[in-house]
């Protein structure tokens, strides 16, 4: 539910077809909140020991995924104007394919034949949804209609590639670091601080923006824990389940009208989830 509400909340923040706040400011405040939560948890678990900051050498590897995540977090906000919430949720599954390839290259663990078939089904689902969205984008740009612009397709493709690279590299680090959640949030915080624009930090913020920030702070920490104790592809398939929640919320809030391409994509994703977990 937390992950699924992201695109819904961004669309609720729109004013006259534009994002009402600075994406850099939103990402910055979110990372500050993650840092505060992480520090409070660390202090609670380390009351009997002396706390010390990690060395520069220990945290340096986290700067790479930090920059990638910062870029993607900003990109994710702006691409909402190029597609409806349900389409965003479906097409975000494209990062599973890029993650799988990078997972094999970096983590060096095999992926079963059934898992590759499931990944192929997800890619096909993305193709169906993209075609249907591009066909509808000439008619309406409303959140209540399935639509996708060419710019949006390019943005989501870049997002999938960067997300896959950042996620796999982060898992590679987390599997080899202790207290990784704290290190991750600390470095993400310092990398994000340089992206904030001059002016009023909270300009354009409203109630939906603050709900968005709180939900993303919690979601980020949950995903970090999942990557620590599971694996990145499992995390992405769990995220894929949010597609159903996003679609239902879009129908309830924006009166979203589905098309046949989206329905086919939806069924393909469900089939891929079942097939993947059979392995």
CSV table of C-alpha atoms in Angstrom, one decimal:
chain,number,residue,atom,x,y,z
A,1,UNK,CA,0.0,0.0,0.0
A,2,UNK,CA,2.8,2.4,0.9
A,3,UNK,CA,4.7,1.9,-2.4
A,4,UNK,CA,1.4,1.9,-4.5
A,5,UNK,CA,0.4,5.3,-3.1
A,6,UNK,CA,3.4,7.1,-4.5
A,7,UNK,CA,2.2,7.9,-8.0
A,8,UNK,CA,-1.4,8.6,-6.7
A,9,UNK,CA,0.0,11.2,-4.3
A,10,UNK,CA,2.2,12.9,-6.9
A,11,UNK,CA,-0.8,13.3,-9.2
A,12,UNK,CA,-2.9,14.7,-6.3
A,13,UNK,CA,-0.1,17.3,-5.8
A,14,UNK,CA,-0.5,18.5,-9.4
A,15,UNK,CA,-1.7,22.1,-10.0
A,16,UNK,CA,-2.8,23.0,-13.5
A,17,UNK,CA,-0.9,20.1,-15.0
A,18,UNK,CA,2.3,20.9,-13.2
A,19,UNK,CA,4.1,19.6,-10.1
A,20,UNK,CA,3.5,22.1,-7.4
A,21,UNK,CA,6.8,21.5,-5.5
A,22,UNK,CA,10.5,21.1,-6.3
A,23,UNK,CA,11.4,17.5,-6.8
A,24,UNK,CA,14.8,18.2,-5.3
A,25,UNK,CA,13.3,19.6,-2.2
A,26,UNK,CA,10.9,16.7,-1.8
A,27,UNK,CA,13.7,14.1,-2.2
A,28,UNK,CA,15.9,16.1,0.3
A,29,UNK,CA,13.2,16.2,3.0
A,30,UNK,CA,12.5,12.5,2.4
A,31,UNK,CA,16.2,11.6,2.9
A,32,UNK,CA,16.4,13.8,6.1
A,33,UNK,CA,13.4,11.9,7.5
A,34,UNK,CA,15.0,8.6,6.6
A,35,UNK,CA,18.2,9.7,8.3
A,36,UNK,CA,16.4,10.7,11.5
A,37,UNK,CA,14.5,7.4,11.6
A,38,UNK,CA,17.7,5.4,11.0
A,39,UNK,CA,19.6,7.4,13.7
A,40,UNK,CA,16.8,6.8,16.2
A,41,UNK,CA,16.8,3.1,15.5
A,42,UNK,CA,20.6,2.9,15.7
A,43,UNK,CA,20.7,4.7,19.0
A,44,UNK,CA,18.0,2.4,20.4
A,45,UNK,CA,20.0,-0.7,19.4
A,46,UNK,CA,23.4,0.6,20.5
A,47,UNK,CA,22.6,2.0,24.0
A,48,UNK,CA,25.2,-0.4,25.5
A,49,UNK,CA,28.0,0.4,23.1
A,50,UNK,CA,29.9,3.5,22.0
A,51,UNK,CA,28.7,4.8,18.7
A,52,UNK,CA,31.2,5.8,16.0
A,53,UNK,CA,30.7,7.1,12.5
A,54,UNK,CA,31.9,4.7,9.7
A,55,UNK,CA,35.1,5.6,8.0
A,56,UNK,CA,35.3,7.3,4.6
A,57,UNK,CA,36.6,4.1,3.1
A,58,UNK,CA,33.6,2.1,4.4
A,59,UNK,CA,31.0,4.5,3.1
A,60,UNK,CA,32.6,5.5,-0.2
A,61,UNK,CA,31.0,2.6,-2.1
A,62,UNK,CA,27.6,3.9,-1.1
A,63,UNK,CA,28.1,7.1,-3.0
A,64,UNK,CA,27.5,5.4,-6.4
A,65,UNK,CA,24.0,4.1,-5.6
A,66,UNK,CA,23.3,7.3,-3.7
A,67,UNK,CA,23.8,9.4,-6.8
A,68,UNK,CA,21.8,7.0,-8.9
A,69,UNK,CA,18.9,6.9,-6.5
A,70,UNK,CA,18.9,10.7,-6.2
A,71,UNK,CA,18.7,11.0,-10.0
A,72,UNK,CA,15.9,8.4,-10.2
A,73,UNK,CA,13.9,9.9,-7.3
A,74,UNK,CA,13.8,13.2,-9.1
A,75,UNK,CA,13.1,11.6,-12.5
A,76,UNK,CA,10.2,9.6,-10.9
A,77,UNK,CA,8.4,12.8,-9.9
A,78,UNK,CA,8.6,14.4,-13.3
A,79,UNK,CA,7.6,11.4,-15.4
A,80,UNK,CA,4.2,11.3,-13.6
A,81,UNK,CA,3.1,14.2,-15.9
A,82,UNK,CA,3.8,11.9,-18.9
A,83,UNK,CA,1.5,9.0,-17.9
A,84,UNK,CA,-1.3,7.9,-15.7
A,85,UNK,CA,-0.7,6.3,-12.3
A,86,UNK,CA,-1.6,2.8,-13.4
A,87,UNK,CA,0.6,2.9,-16.5
A,88,UNK,CA,3.5,4.1,-14.3
A,89,UNK,CA,3.0,1.2,-12.0
A,90,UNK,CA,2.9,-1.3,-14.8
A,91,UNK,CA,5.9,0.1,-16.8
A,92,UNK,CA,8.0,0.4,-13.7
A,93,UNK,CA,8.2,-3.4,-13.9
A,94,UNK,CA,10.6,-3.0,-16.8
A,95,UNK,CA,13.3,-2.6,-14.2
A,96,UNK,CA,13.0,-6.2,-13.3
A,97,UNK,CA,14.5,-7.2,-16.7
A,98,UNK,CA,17.4,-4.8,-16.3
A,99,UNK,CA,17.9,-6.0,-12.7
A,100,UNK,CA,17.9,-9.6,-13.7
A,101,UNK,CA,20.7,-9.1,-16.3
A,102,UNK,CA,22.8,-7.0,-13.9
A,103,UNK,CA,22.0,-9.4,-11.1
A,104,UNK,CA,23.6,-12.2,-13.1
A,105,UNK,CA,26.6,-10.0,-14.0
A,106,UNK,CA,27.3,-8.4,-10.6
A,107,UNK,CA,26.0,-10.8,-8.0
A,108,UNK,CA,26.9,-13.8,-10.2
A,109,UNK,CA,23.9,-16.0,-9.2
A,110,UNK,CA,22.0,-18.1,-11.7
A,111,UNK,CA,18.4,-17.4,-12.7
A,112,UNK,CA,16.2,-20.4,-13.5
A,113,UNK,CA,14.5,-21.0,-16.8
A,114,UNK,CA,11.1,-20.4,-15.2
A,115,UNK,CA,12.3,-17.1,-13.8
A,116,UNK,CA,13.5,-16.0,-17.2
A,117,UNK,CA,10.1,-16.8,-18.7
A,118,UNK,CA,8.5,-14.8,-15.9
A,119,UNK,CA,10.8,-11.9,-16.7
A,120,UNK,CA,9.9,-12.2,-20.4
A,121,UNK,CA,6.2,-12.1,-19.6
A,122,UNK,CA,6.8,-8.9,-17.6
A,123,UNK,CA,8.6,-7.3,-20.5
A,124,UNK,CA,5.8,-8.3,-22.8
A,125,UNK,CA,3.3,-6.8,-20.4
A,126,UNK,CA,5.3,-3.5,-20.6
A,127,UNK,CA,5.1,-3.6,-24.4
A,128,UNK,CA,1.4,-4.1,-24.4
A,129,UNK,CA,0.8,-1.4,-21.9
A,130,UNK,CA,3.1,1.0,-23.8
A,131,UNK,CA,1.4,0.5,-27.1
A,132,UNK,CA,-2.1,1.0,-25.6
A,133,UNK,CA,-0.9,4.1,-23.7
A,134,UNK,CA,0.7,5.7,-26.7
A,135,UNK,CA,-2.5,5.1,-28.7
A,136,UNK,CA,-4.5,6.9,-26.0
A,137,UNK,CA,-2.1,9.8,-25.3
A,138,UNK,CA,-3.4,11.7,-28.3
A,139,UNK,CA,-6.9,11.8,-26.9
A,140,UNK,CA,-6.3,12.7,-23.2
A,141,UNK,CA,-3.6,13.5,-20.7
A,142,UNK,CA,-5.9,13.0,-17.7
A,143,UNK,CA,-5.0,10.7,-14.8
A,144,UNK,CA,-8.4,9.2,-15.4
A,145,UNK,CA,-7.4,7.8,-18.8
A,146,UNK,CA,-4.7,5.2,-19.6
A,147,UNK,CA,-2.1,7.3,-21.5
A,148,UNK,CA,1.6,7.5,-22.2
A,149,UNK,CA,3.7,10.0,-24.1
A,150,UNK,CA,6.8,9.2,-26.1
A,151,UNK,CA,8.8,11.3,-23.7
A,152,UNK,CA,7.3,9.3,-20.8
A,153,UNK,CA,8.3,6.0,-22.4
A,154,UNK,CA,11.9,7.2,-22.8
A,155,UNK,CA,11.9,8.4,-19.2
A,156,UNK,CA,10.6,5.2,-17.8
A,157,UNK,CA,13.1,3.2,-19.8
A,158,UNK,CA,16.0,5.3,-18.4
A,159,UNK,CA,14.4,4.9,-15.0
A,160,UNK,CA,14.4,1.1,-15.3
A,161,UNK,CA,18.0,1.0,-16.3
A,162,UNK,CA,19.3,3.3,-13.5
A,163,UNK,CA,17.0,1.5,-11.0
A,164,UNK,CA,18.4,-1.9,-11.9
A,165,UNK,CA,22.0,-0.7,-11.7
A,166,UNK,CA,21.5,1.0,-8.3
A,167,UNK,CA,19.4,-1.8,-6.8
A,168,UNK,CA,21.8,-4.6,-7.7
A,169,UNK,CA,24.9,-2.6,-6.7
A,170,UNK,CA,23.3,-1.7,-3.4
A,171,UNK,CA,22.4,-5.3,-2.7
A,172,UNK,CA,26.0,-6.2,-3.5
A,173,UNK,CA,27.2,-3.8,-0.9
A,174,UNK,CA,24.5,-4.6,1.7
A,175,UNK,CA,25.4,-8.3,1.6
A,176,UNK,CA,28.9,-7.4,2.7
A,177,UNK,CA,28.3,-4.6,5.2
A,178,UNK,CA,27.1,-4.5,8.8
A,179,UNK,CA,24.6,-1.7,9.9
A,180,UNK,CA,24.1,-1.1,6.2
A,181,UNK,CA,20.8,0.8,6.6
A,182,UNK,CA,22.5,3.5,8.5
A,183,UNK,CA,25.4,3.9,6.1
A,184,UNK,CA,23.1,3.9,3.1
A,185,UNK,CA,20.8,6.7,4.5
A,186,UNK,CA,23.8,8.7,5.7
A,187,UNK,CA,25.5,8.8,2.3
A,188,UNK,CA,22.2,9.3,0.5
A,189,UNK,CA,21.6,12.3,2.8
A,190,UNK,CA,24.9,14.0,2.0
A,191,UNK,CA,24.5,13.4,-1.8
A,192,UNK,CA,21.0,14.7,-1.9
A,193,UNK,CA,21.8,17.9,0.0
A,194,UNK,CA,23.6,19.3,-3.0
A,195,UNK,CA,20.5,18.9,-5.3
A,196,UNK,CA,18.3,21.3,-3.4
A,197,UNK,CA,17.5,24.5,-5.2
A,198,UNK,CA,17.8,28.0,-3.8
A,199,UNK,CA,14.7,29.6,-2.3
A,200,UNK,CA,12.0,28.4,0.0
A,201,UNK,CA,12.5,24.7,0.6
A,202,UNK,CA,8.8,24.0,1.3
A,203,UNK,CA,7.4,26.1,-1.5
A,204,UNK,CA,4.5,24.4,-3.1
A,205,UNK,CA,4.2,21.8,-0.4
A,206,UNK,CA,0.7,20.7,0.6
A,207,UNK,CA,-0.9,18.0,2.8
A,208,UNK,CA,-0.5,15.4,0.0
A,209,UNK,CA,3.2,16.3,-0.4
A,210,UNK,CA,3.8,15.7,3.3
A,211,UNK,CA,1.9,12.4,3.1
A,212,UNK,CA,4.1,11.5,0.1
A,213,UNK,CA,7.3,12.3,2.0
A,214,UNK,CA,6.4,10.3,5.0
A,215,UNK,CA,5.3,7.3,3.0
A,216,UNK,CA,8.5,7.4,0.9
A,217,UNK,CA,10.7,7.6,4.0
A,218,UNK,CA,9.0,4.5,5.4
A,219,UNK,CA,9.0,2.7,2.1
A,220,UNK,CA,12.7,3.3,1.6
A,221,UNK,CA,13.7,1.8,4.9
A,222,UNK,CA,11.4,-1.2,4.3
A,223,UNK,CA,13.0,-1.8,0.9
A,224,UNK,CA,16.5,-1.5,2.4
A,225,UNK,CA,15.6,-4.2,5.0
A,226,UNK,CA,14.2,-6.5,2.3
A,227,UNK,CA,17.4,-6.2,0.2
A,228,UNK,CA,19.4,-7.0,3.3
A,229,UNK,CA,17.6,-10.2,4.1
A,230,UNK,CA,16.2,-11.2,0.7
A,231,UNK,CA,17.4,-10.4,-2.8
A,232,UNK,CA,16.7,-7.6,-5.2
A,233,UNK,CA,14.6,-9.5,-7.8
A,234,UNK,CA,12.3,-10.7,-5.0
A,235,UNK,CA,12.0,-7.1,-3.9
A,236,UNK,CA,11.0,-6.0,-7.4
A,237,UNK,CA,8.4,-8.7,-7.7
A,238,UNK,CA,6.9,-7.7,-4.3
A,239,UNK,CA,6.7,-4.1,-5.7
A,240,UNK,CA,4.9,-5.4,-8.8
A,241,UNK,CA,2.0,-6.5,-6.5
A,242,UNK,CA,1.4,-2.8,-5.9
A,243,UNK,CA,0.1,-2.5,-9.4
A,244,UNK,CA,-3.2,-3.9,-8.3
A,245,UNK,CA,-3.5,-1.4,-5.5
A,246,UNK,CA,-2.5,1.5,-7.7
A,247,UNK,CA,-5.1,0.5,-10.3
A,248,UNK,CA,-7.9,0.2,-7.7
A,249,UNK,CA,-7.0,3.6,-6.2
A,250,UNK,CA,-6.9,5.2,-9.6
A,251,UNK,CA,-10.4,3.9,-10.4
A,252,UNK,CA,-11.7,5.1,-7.0
A,253,UNK,CA,-10.0,8.6,-7.0
A,254,UNK,CA,-9.5,9.5,-10.7
A,255,UNK,CA,-12.3,7.3,-12.2
A,256,UNK,CA,-9.7,5.6,-14.4
A,257,UNK,CA,-11.0,3.9,-17.5
A,258,UNK,CA,-9.1,0.8,-18.5
A,259,UNK,CA,-8.4,-0.4,-22.0
A,260,UNK,CA,-7.8,-3.9,-23.4
A,261,UNK,CA,-4.0,-3.4,-23.6
A,262,UNK,CA,-3.8,-2.6,-19.9
A,263,UNK,CA,-6.0,-5.6,-19.0
A,264,UNK,CA,-3.7,-7.9,-21.0
A,265,UNK,CA,-0.6,-6.4,-19.3
A,266,UNK,CA,-2.2,-6.8,-15.9
A,267,UNK,CA,-2.9,-10.5,-16.5
A,268,UNK,CA,0.6,-11.1,-17.8
A,269,UNK,CA,2.1,-9.6,-14.7
A,270,UNK,CA,-0.1,-11.7,-12.4
A,271,UNK,CA,0.9,-14.8,-14.4
A,272,UNK,CA,4.6,-13.8,-14.1
A,273,UNK,CA,4.3,-13.4,-10.4
A,274,UNK,CA,2.8,-16.9,-10.0
A,275,UNK,CA,5.4,-18.5,-12.3
A,276,UNK,CA,8.3,-16.8,-10.5
A,277,UNK,CA,7.2,-17.9,-7.1
A,278,UNK,CA,6.8,-21.5,-8.3
A,279,UNK,CA,10.6,-21.7,-8.4
